[in-house]
CSV table of C-alpha atoms and ligand atoms in Angstrom, one decimal:
chain,number,residue,atom,x,y,z
A,7,MET,CA,126.3,57.3,72.2
A,8,PRO,CA,122.9,58.1,70.6
A,9,THR,CA,119.9,57.5,72.8
A,10,SER,CA,117.1,57.4,70.2
A,11,SER,CA,116.7,53.8,71.4
A,12,PHE,CA,118.1,52.7,74.7
A,13,GLN,CA,118.2,49.0,73.7
A,14,PRO,CA,121.8,49.0,72.4
A,15,VAL,CA,123.1,50.7,75.6
A,16,LEU,CA,121.2,48.2,77.8
A,17,ASP,CA,122.6,45.2,76.0
A,18,ARG,CA,126.1,46.7,76.3
A,19,ILE,CA,125.7,47.3,80.0
A,20,ALA,CA,124.5,43.8,80.6
A,21,ALA,CA,127.7,42.5,78.8
A,22,ASP,CA,130.0,45.0,80.5
A,23,ILE,CA,128.9,44.2,84.1
A,24,ALA,CA,128.4,40.4,83.6
A,25,ALA,CA,130.9,39.7,86.3
A,26,SER,CA,128.9,41.6,89.0
A,27,PRO,CA,125.7,39.6,89.4
A,28,GLY,CA,126.5,36.9,92.0
A,29,ARG,CA,128.5,39.3,94.0
A,30,GLY,CA,127.3,40.6,97.4
A,31,ARG,CA,124.8,39.0,99.7
A,32,PRO,CA,121.0,39.0,99.8
A,33,ALA,CA,119.3,40.7,102.7
A,34,ASP,CA,119.1,38.0,105.4
A,35,TYR,CA,117.7,40.1,108.2
A,36,ILE,CA,114.3,39.5,106.5
A,37,PRO,CA,114.3,35.7,106.3
A,38,ALA,CA,112.0,35.6,103.2
A,39,LEU,CA,114.6,37.5,101.2
A,40,ALA,CA,117.6,35.5,102.3
A,41,SER,CA,117.2,32.8,99.6
A,42,ALA,CA,117.1,35.3,96.6
A,43,ASP,CA,119.4,34.2,93.7
A,44,THR,CA,122.2,36.8,93.5
A,45,ARG,CA,123.0,35.9,89.9
A,46,ARG,CA,119.8,37.4,88.6
A,47,PHE,CA,120.0,40.8,86.9
A,48,GLY,CA,117.5,43.0,85.1
A,49,MET,CA,117.4,46.6,83.9
A,50,ALA,CA,114.7,48.8,82.3
A,51,VAL,CA,114.6,52.3,81.0
A,52,ALA,CA,111.3,54.1,80.5
A,53,GLU,CA,111.0,57.2,78.4
A,54,LEU,CA,108.7,60.0,79.2
A,55,ASP,CA,105.9,58.7,76.9
A,56,GLY,CA,106.0,55.3,78.5
A,57,THR,CA,108.2,53.5,76.0
A,58,VAL,CA,110.2,50.9,77.9
A,59,TYR,CA,113.4,49.1,77.0
A,60,GLY,CA,114.8,46.2,79.0
A,61,VAL,CA,117.5,43.6,79.4
A,62,GLY,CA,117.9,40.4,81.4
A,63,ASP,CA,115.2,39.8,84.1
A,64,TRP,CA,113.6,43.2,83.5
A,65,GLN,CA,110.1,41.8,83.7
A,66,HIS,CA,110.6,39.6,86.7
A,67,PRO,CA,108.9,40.8,89.9
A,68,PHE,CA,111.1,41.3,93.0
A,69,SER,CA,110.7,42.7,96.5
A,70,THR,CA,110.7,46.5,96.2
A,71,GLN,CA,111.3,47.3,99.9
A,72,SER,CA,112.7,50.8,100.4
A,73,ILE,CA,112.1,51.9,96.8
A,74,THR,CA,108.5,52.3,97.9
A,75,LYS,CA,109.6,55.1,100.2
A,76,VAL,CA,109.9,57.4,97.1
A,77,PHE,CA,106.2,56.8,96.2
A,78,THR,CA,104.8,57.2,99.7
A,79,LEU,CA,106.8,60.4,100.1
A,80,ALA,CA,105.3,61.7,96.8
A,81,LEU,CA,101.8,60.8,97.8
A,82,VAL,CA,102.1,62.5,101.2
A,83,LEU,CA,103.5,65.7,99.6
A,84,SER,CA,100.6,65.7,97.1
A,85,LEU,CA,98.1,65.3,99.9
A,86,ASP,CA,99.7,67.2,102.7
A,87,GLY,CA,102.1,69.7,101.1
A,88,ASP,CA,105.0,71.1,103.0
A,89,ASN,CA,103.6,70.3,106.4
A,90,LEU,CA,105.5,67.0,106.2
A,91,TRP,CA,108.9,68.8,106.5
A,92,GLU,CA,108.0,69.8,110.1
A,93,HIS,CA,108.1,66.1,111.0
A,94,VAL,CA,111.0,64.8,108.9
A,95,GLY,CA,114.2,66.4,107.8
A,96,ARG,CA,116.0,66.4,104.5
A,97,GLU,CA,119.6,65.9,105.4
A,98,PRO,CA,121.8,62.8,104.7
A,99,SER,CA,122.1,60.8,107.9
A,100,GLY,CA,125.5,59.3,107.3
A,101,ASN,CA,124.2,56.3,109.3
A,102,PRO,CA,122.8,53.0,108.2
A,103,PHE,CA,119.1,53.0,107.1
A,104,ASN,CA,117.9,51.3,110.3
A,105,SER,CA,120.0,53.3,112.8
A,106,LEU,CA,118.5,54.6,116.0
A,107,VAL,CA,121.3,56.8,117.3
A,108,GLN,CA,120.3,60.2,115.9
A,109,LEU,CA,116.7,60.1,116.9
A,110,GLU,CA,117.1,61.0,120.6
A,111,TYR,CA,119.5,63.8,120.0
A,112,GLU,CA,117.2,65.2,117.4
A,113,ASN,CA,114.0,64.9,119.4
A,114,GLY,CA,112.3,62.2,117.4
A,115,ILE,CA,112.6,64.0,114.1
A,116,PRO,CA,114.2,61.7,111.5
A,117,ARG,CA,117.0,63.1,109.3
A,118,ASN,CA,115.2,62.3,106.1
A,119,PRO,CA,112.2,60.4,104.6
A,120,PHE,CA,114.3,57.4,103.3
A,121,ILE,CA,115.9,56.1,106.4
A,122,ASN,CA,113.5,53.7,108.1
A,123,ALA,CA,112.5,56.2,110.9
A,124,GLY,CA,111.6,58.8,108.3
A,125,ALA,CA,109.7,56.4,106.1
A,126,LEU,CA,107.7,55.4,109.2
A,127,VAL,CA,106.7,59.0,109.7
A,128,VAL,CA,105.7,59.3,106.0
A,129,THR,CA,103.6,56.1,106.2
A,130,ASP,CA,102.0,57.4,109.4
A,131,ARG,CA,100.9,60.5,107.6
A,132,LEU,CA,99.7,58.6,104.6
A,133,GLN,CA,97.7,56.3,106.9
A,134,THR,CA,96.1,59.3,108.5
A,135,ARG,CA,95.2,60.8,105.2
A,136,THR,CA,93.9,57.7,103.4
A,137,GLY,CA,93.1,55.1,106.1
A,138,ASP,CA,95.0,52.5,104.1
A,139,ALA,CA,98.6,53.7,103.3
A,140,ALA,CA,99.7,50.4,101.7
A,141,GLY,CA,96.5,50.3,99.6
A,142,ALA,CA,97.0,53.9,98.4
A,143,LEU,CA,100.5,53.0,97.4
A,144,ARG,CA,99.4,49.9,95.5
A,145,SER,CA,96.7,51.8,93.7
A,146,PHE,CA,99.2,54.5,92.6
A,147,LEU,CA,101.8,51.9,91.4
A,148,ARG,CA,99.2,50.0,89.5
A,149,ALA,CA,97.9,53.1,87.8
A,150,GLU,CA,101.4,54.4,86.8
A,151,SER,CA,102.9,51.1,85.8
A,152,GLY,CA,99.7,49.9,84.0
A,153,ASN,CA,100.1,46.6,85.7
A,154,PRO,CA,96.8,45.6,87.5
A,155,ARG,CA,98.5,42.5,89.0
A,156,LEU,CA,101.1,44.4,91.0
A,157,THR,CA,100.5,43.5,94.6
A,158,PHE,CA,102.0,42.7,98.1
A,159,ASP,CA,103.9,39.5,99.0
A,160,GLU,CA,102.1,38.8,102.2
A,161,ALA,CA,104.8,36.1,103.1
A,162,VAL,CA,107.5,38.7,102.9
A,163,ALA,CA,105.4,41.2,105.0
A,164,ALA,CA,104.8,38.5,107.6
A,165,SER,CA,108.5,37.5,107.6
A,166,GLU,CA,109.6,41.1,108.2
A,167,SER,CA,106.9,41.5,110.9
A,168,ALA,CA,108.2,38.5,112.8
A,169,HIS,CA,111.7,40.0,112.8
A,170,GLY,CA,110.6,43.7,113.0
A,171,ASP,CA,111.9,44.6,116.4
A,172,ARG,CA,114.1,47.4,115.2
A,173,ASN,CA,111.4,49.1,113.2
A,174,ALA,CA,109.1,48.7,116.1
A,175,ALA,CA,111.6,50.4,118.4
A,176,LEU,CA,112.0,53.3,116.0
A,177,ALA,CA,108.2,53.7,115.7
A,178,HIS,CA,107.5,53.5,119.5
A,179,PHE,CA,110.4,55.9,120.2
A,180,MET,CA,109.0,58.5,117.7
A,181,ALA,CA,105.5,58.0,119.1
A,182,SER,CA,106.9,59.1,122.5
A,183,TYR,CA,107.7,62.4,120.9
A,184,GLY,CA,104.3,62.7,119.3
A,185,ASN,CA,105.9,62.3,115.8
A,186,ILE,CA,103.9,59.1,115.1
A,187,THR,CA,100.1,59.5,115.7
A,188,ASN,CA,98.5,56.2,114.6
A,189,PRO,CA,98.8,53.1,116.9
A,190,VAL,CA,102.2,51.6,116.3
A,191,PRO,CA,101.2,48.0,115.7
A,192,GLY,CA,98.8,48.9,112.9
A,193,LEU,CA,101.3,51.4,111.5
A,194,LEU,CA,104.0,48.7,111.4
A,195,GLY,CA,101.6,46.4,109.5
A,196,GLN,CA,101.1,49.1,106.9
A,197,TYR,CA,104.8,49.7,106.6
A,198,PHE,CA,105.7,46.0,106.2
A,199,ARG,CA,103.0,45.6,103.5
A,200,GLN,CA,104.3,48.7,101.8
A,201,CYS,CA,107.8,47.3,101.7
A,202,SER,CA,106.6,43.9,100.5
A,203,VAL,CA,105.2,45.2,97.1
A,204,GLU,CA,106.4,42.9,94.3
A,205,ALA,CA,107.2,44.8,91.1
A,206,SER,CA,109.5,44.4,88.1
A,207,CYS,CA,112.1,46.8,86.7
A,208,ALA,CA,109.6,47.7,83.9
A,209,ASP,CA,106.8,48.4,86.5
A,210,LEU,CA,109.0,50.6,88.6
A,211,ALA,CA,110.7,52.5,85.8
A,212,LEU,CA,107.2,53.4,84.5
A,213,ALA,CA,105.8,54.2,88.0
A,214,ALA,CA,108.7,56.6,88.7
A,215,GLY,CA,108.0,58.5,85.4
A,216,PHE,CA,106.4,61.4,87.2
A,217,LEU,CA,109.8,62.3,88.6
A,218,ALA,CA,111.2,62.7,85.1
A,219,ARG,CA,108.1,64.5,84.0
A,220,HIS,CA,108.4,67.2,86.7
A,221,GLY,CA,105.5,65.9,88.7
A,222,ILE,CA,103.1,64.8,85.9
A,223,ARG,CA,101.5,61.4,86.1
A,224,ALA,CA,101.2,58.9,83.2
A,225,ASP,CA,97.6,60.1,82.4
A,226,GLY,CA,98.8,63.7,82.2
A,227,SER,CA,97.4,64.9,85.5
A,228,SER,CA,99.6,66.5,88.1
A,229,LEU,CA,100.7,64.7,91.2
A,230,LEU,CA,103.4,67.1,92.4
A,231,THR,CA,104.3,70.7,91.4
A,232,ARG,CA,107.5,71.1,89.4
A,233,SER,CA,109.1,72.4,92.6
A,234,GLN,CA,108.0,69.4,94.7
A,235,ALA,CA,109.3,67.0,92.0
A,236,LYS,CA,112.6,68.7,92.1
A,237,GLN,CA,112.6,68.3,95.9
A,238,VAL,CA,111.9,64.6,95.8
A,239,ASN,CA,114.7,64.1,93.2
A,240,ALA,CA,117.1,66.2,95.4
A,241,VAL,CA,116.4,64.1,98.5
A,242,MET,CA,116.9,60.9,96.4
A,243,LEU,CA,120.3,62.2,95.3
A,244,THR,CA,121.4,63.2,98.8
A,245,CYS,CA,119.7,60.4,100.9
A,246,GLY,CA,118.4,57.7,98.6
A,247,THR,CA,121.3,55.3,99.1
A,248,TYR,CA,121.8,56.0,102.8
A,249,ASP,CA,125.4,56.2,104.0
A,250,ALA,CA,126.5,55.4,100.5
A,251,ALA,CA,124.8,58.5,99.0
A,252,GLY,CA,128.0,60.3,98.4
A,253,ASP,CA,129.6,57.4,96.6
A,254,PHE,CA,126.4,56.8,94.6
A,255,ALA,CA,126.3,60.4,93.5
A,256,HIS,CA,130.0,60.3,92.6
A,257,ARG,CA,129.7,57.1,90.5
A,258,VAL,CA,126.2,57.5,89.0
A,259,GLY,CA,125.4,61.2,89.2
A,260,LEU,CA,121.6,60.7,89.3
A,261,PRO,CA,118.9,60.8,91.9
A,262,GLY,CA,118.4,57.2,93.0
A,263,LYS,CA,116.7,55.0,95.6
A,264,SER,CA,117.7,51.5,96.6
A,265,GLY,CA,115.9,48.7,98.4
A,266,VAL,CA,117.2,45.6,100.2
A,267,GLY,CA,115.4,43.4,97.6
A,268,GLY,CA,118.3,44.5,95.3
A,269,GLY,CA,116.4,47.1,93.2
A,270,ILE,CA,117.4,50.7,92.5
A,271,ILE,CA,115.4,53.3,90.7
A,272,ALA,CA,117.1,56.4,89.2
A,273,VAL,CA,115.8,59.5,87.4
A,274,VAL,CA,117.1,61.5,84.5
A,275,PRO,CA,114.8,64.6,84.9
A,276,GLY,CA,113.2,65.6,81.6
A,277,ARG,CA,114.5,62.4,79.9
A,278,CYS,CA,113.8,59.0,81.4
A,279,THR,CA,113.6,56.8,84.4
A,280,LEU,CA,115.6,53.6,85.2
A,281,CYS,CA,115.2,50.6,87.4
A,282,VAL,CA,117.8,47.9,87.9
A,283,TRP,CA,117.6,44.7,90.0
A,284,SER,CA,120.1,42.2,91.2
A,285,PRO,CA,119.8,40.8,94.8
A,286,GLY,CA,123.4,40.8,95.9
A,287,LEU,CA,123.9,43.7,98.3
A,288,ASP,CA,127.0,45.5,99.4
A,289,GLU,CA,127.6,46.2,103.1
A,290,ARG,CA,125.4,49.3,103.0
A,291,GLY,CA,122.4,47.5,101.6
A,292,ASN,CA,122.7,48.6,97.9
A,293,SER,CA,122.8,46.2,95.0
A,294,VAL,CA,126.4,45.6,93.8
A,295,ALA,CA,125.4,44.9,90.2
A,296,GLY,CA,122.7,47.5,90.3
A,297,VAL,CA,125.1,50.3,91.1
A,298,ALA,CA,127.6,49.0,88.6
A,299,ALA,CA,125.0,49.0,85.9
A,300,LEU,CA,123.8,52.6,86.6
A,301,ASP,CA,127.4,53.7,86.7
A,302,ARG,CA,127.9,52.2,83.2
A,303,PHE,CA,124.7,53.8,82.0
A,304,THR,CA,125.7,57.4,82.9
A,305,THR,CA,129.2,56.8,81.6
A,306,LEU,CA,128.1,55.4,78.3
A,307,THR,CA,125.2,57.9,77.6
A,308,GLY,CA,126.4,61.1,79.4
A,309,LEU,CA,122.9,61.3,80.8
A,310,SER,CA,123.5,62.5,84.3
A,311,VAL,CA,122.3,65.6,86.2
A,312,PHE,CA,125.9,66.9,86.3
B,420,DON,O1,112.4,48.3,107.0
B,420,DON,C1,113.2,47.6,106.5
B,420,DON,O2,114.3,47.4,107.0
B,420,DON,C2,113.0,47.0,105.1
B,420,DON,N1,111.6,46.7,104.9
B,420,DON,C3,113.4,48.0,104.0
B,420,DON,C4,114.8,48.5,104.1
B,420,DON,C5,115.5,48.8,102.8
B,420,DON,O3,115.1,48.4,101.8
B,420,DON,C6,116.7,49.7,102.9
B,420,DON,N2,117.2,49.8,101.6
B,420,DON,N3,118.3,49.7,101.1
């Protein structure tokens, strides 16, 4: 299928997967997300020059949740370089995103930056570097998306904070190994704000553009080296959808990162970035309709890394 414009392919995907929105369940362990309408569906594709195509609810803001972990990782790599990899691994965990079991065996070093434990380490380092990790993330997302209204949903952050015992346990446990250095309560506040960012498919497809441009930001400046951009994409491919990463790679064949708000971003290096949203999740926390739509995209266009 020609890809001079992505609009026809997006329209076709929306028709092809029309039975999928409504399937799955919203994340209910964060009460503020439990009432999300699983029938909603949106998808956007951003080309390297910032041209965006979309279908369905592609301009509707949703809770980005773990998708933000890609951006905090990139910010820490840009500020701190390879030091990060002494504090967090880059292997798939094979466990759920909020699992505690590997941490003790592995001396408080999380398997990868996308499980919650690893993301807490990344946010801790961003907090040390910037003094306001969530604020640094928001500034970056605003600049890359061109959306100055993009911000946190404080109600979602408060809701997660009130039910955040598992993330608190992870953070305190890692602090006992010296792998978290900021006071845990403040760090958790930063992390919950980070996860509460509201953004649309269009915003996120644009904001992830640096990953398709080999590290180059929307204004032409460099965030990451080409090699670092490759590394972030590789960790997305192997770890971005947690214990479903193998299945996601098999079906979609692109680096991708999901969030329990129902969003998924994906990257075609050198070509475009995608974001899809539909709040119904499968049992591993990935959007049912989102994975189906990305699967259709790579099947119809042949645009995959394989
Ligand atoms: O920390 C949490 O559990 C949530 N704020 C984010 C988890 C998430 O999005 C996992 N993604 N599929």
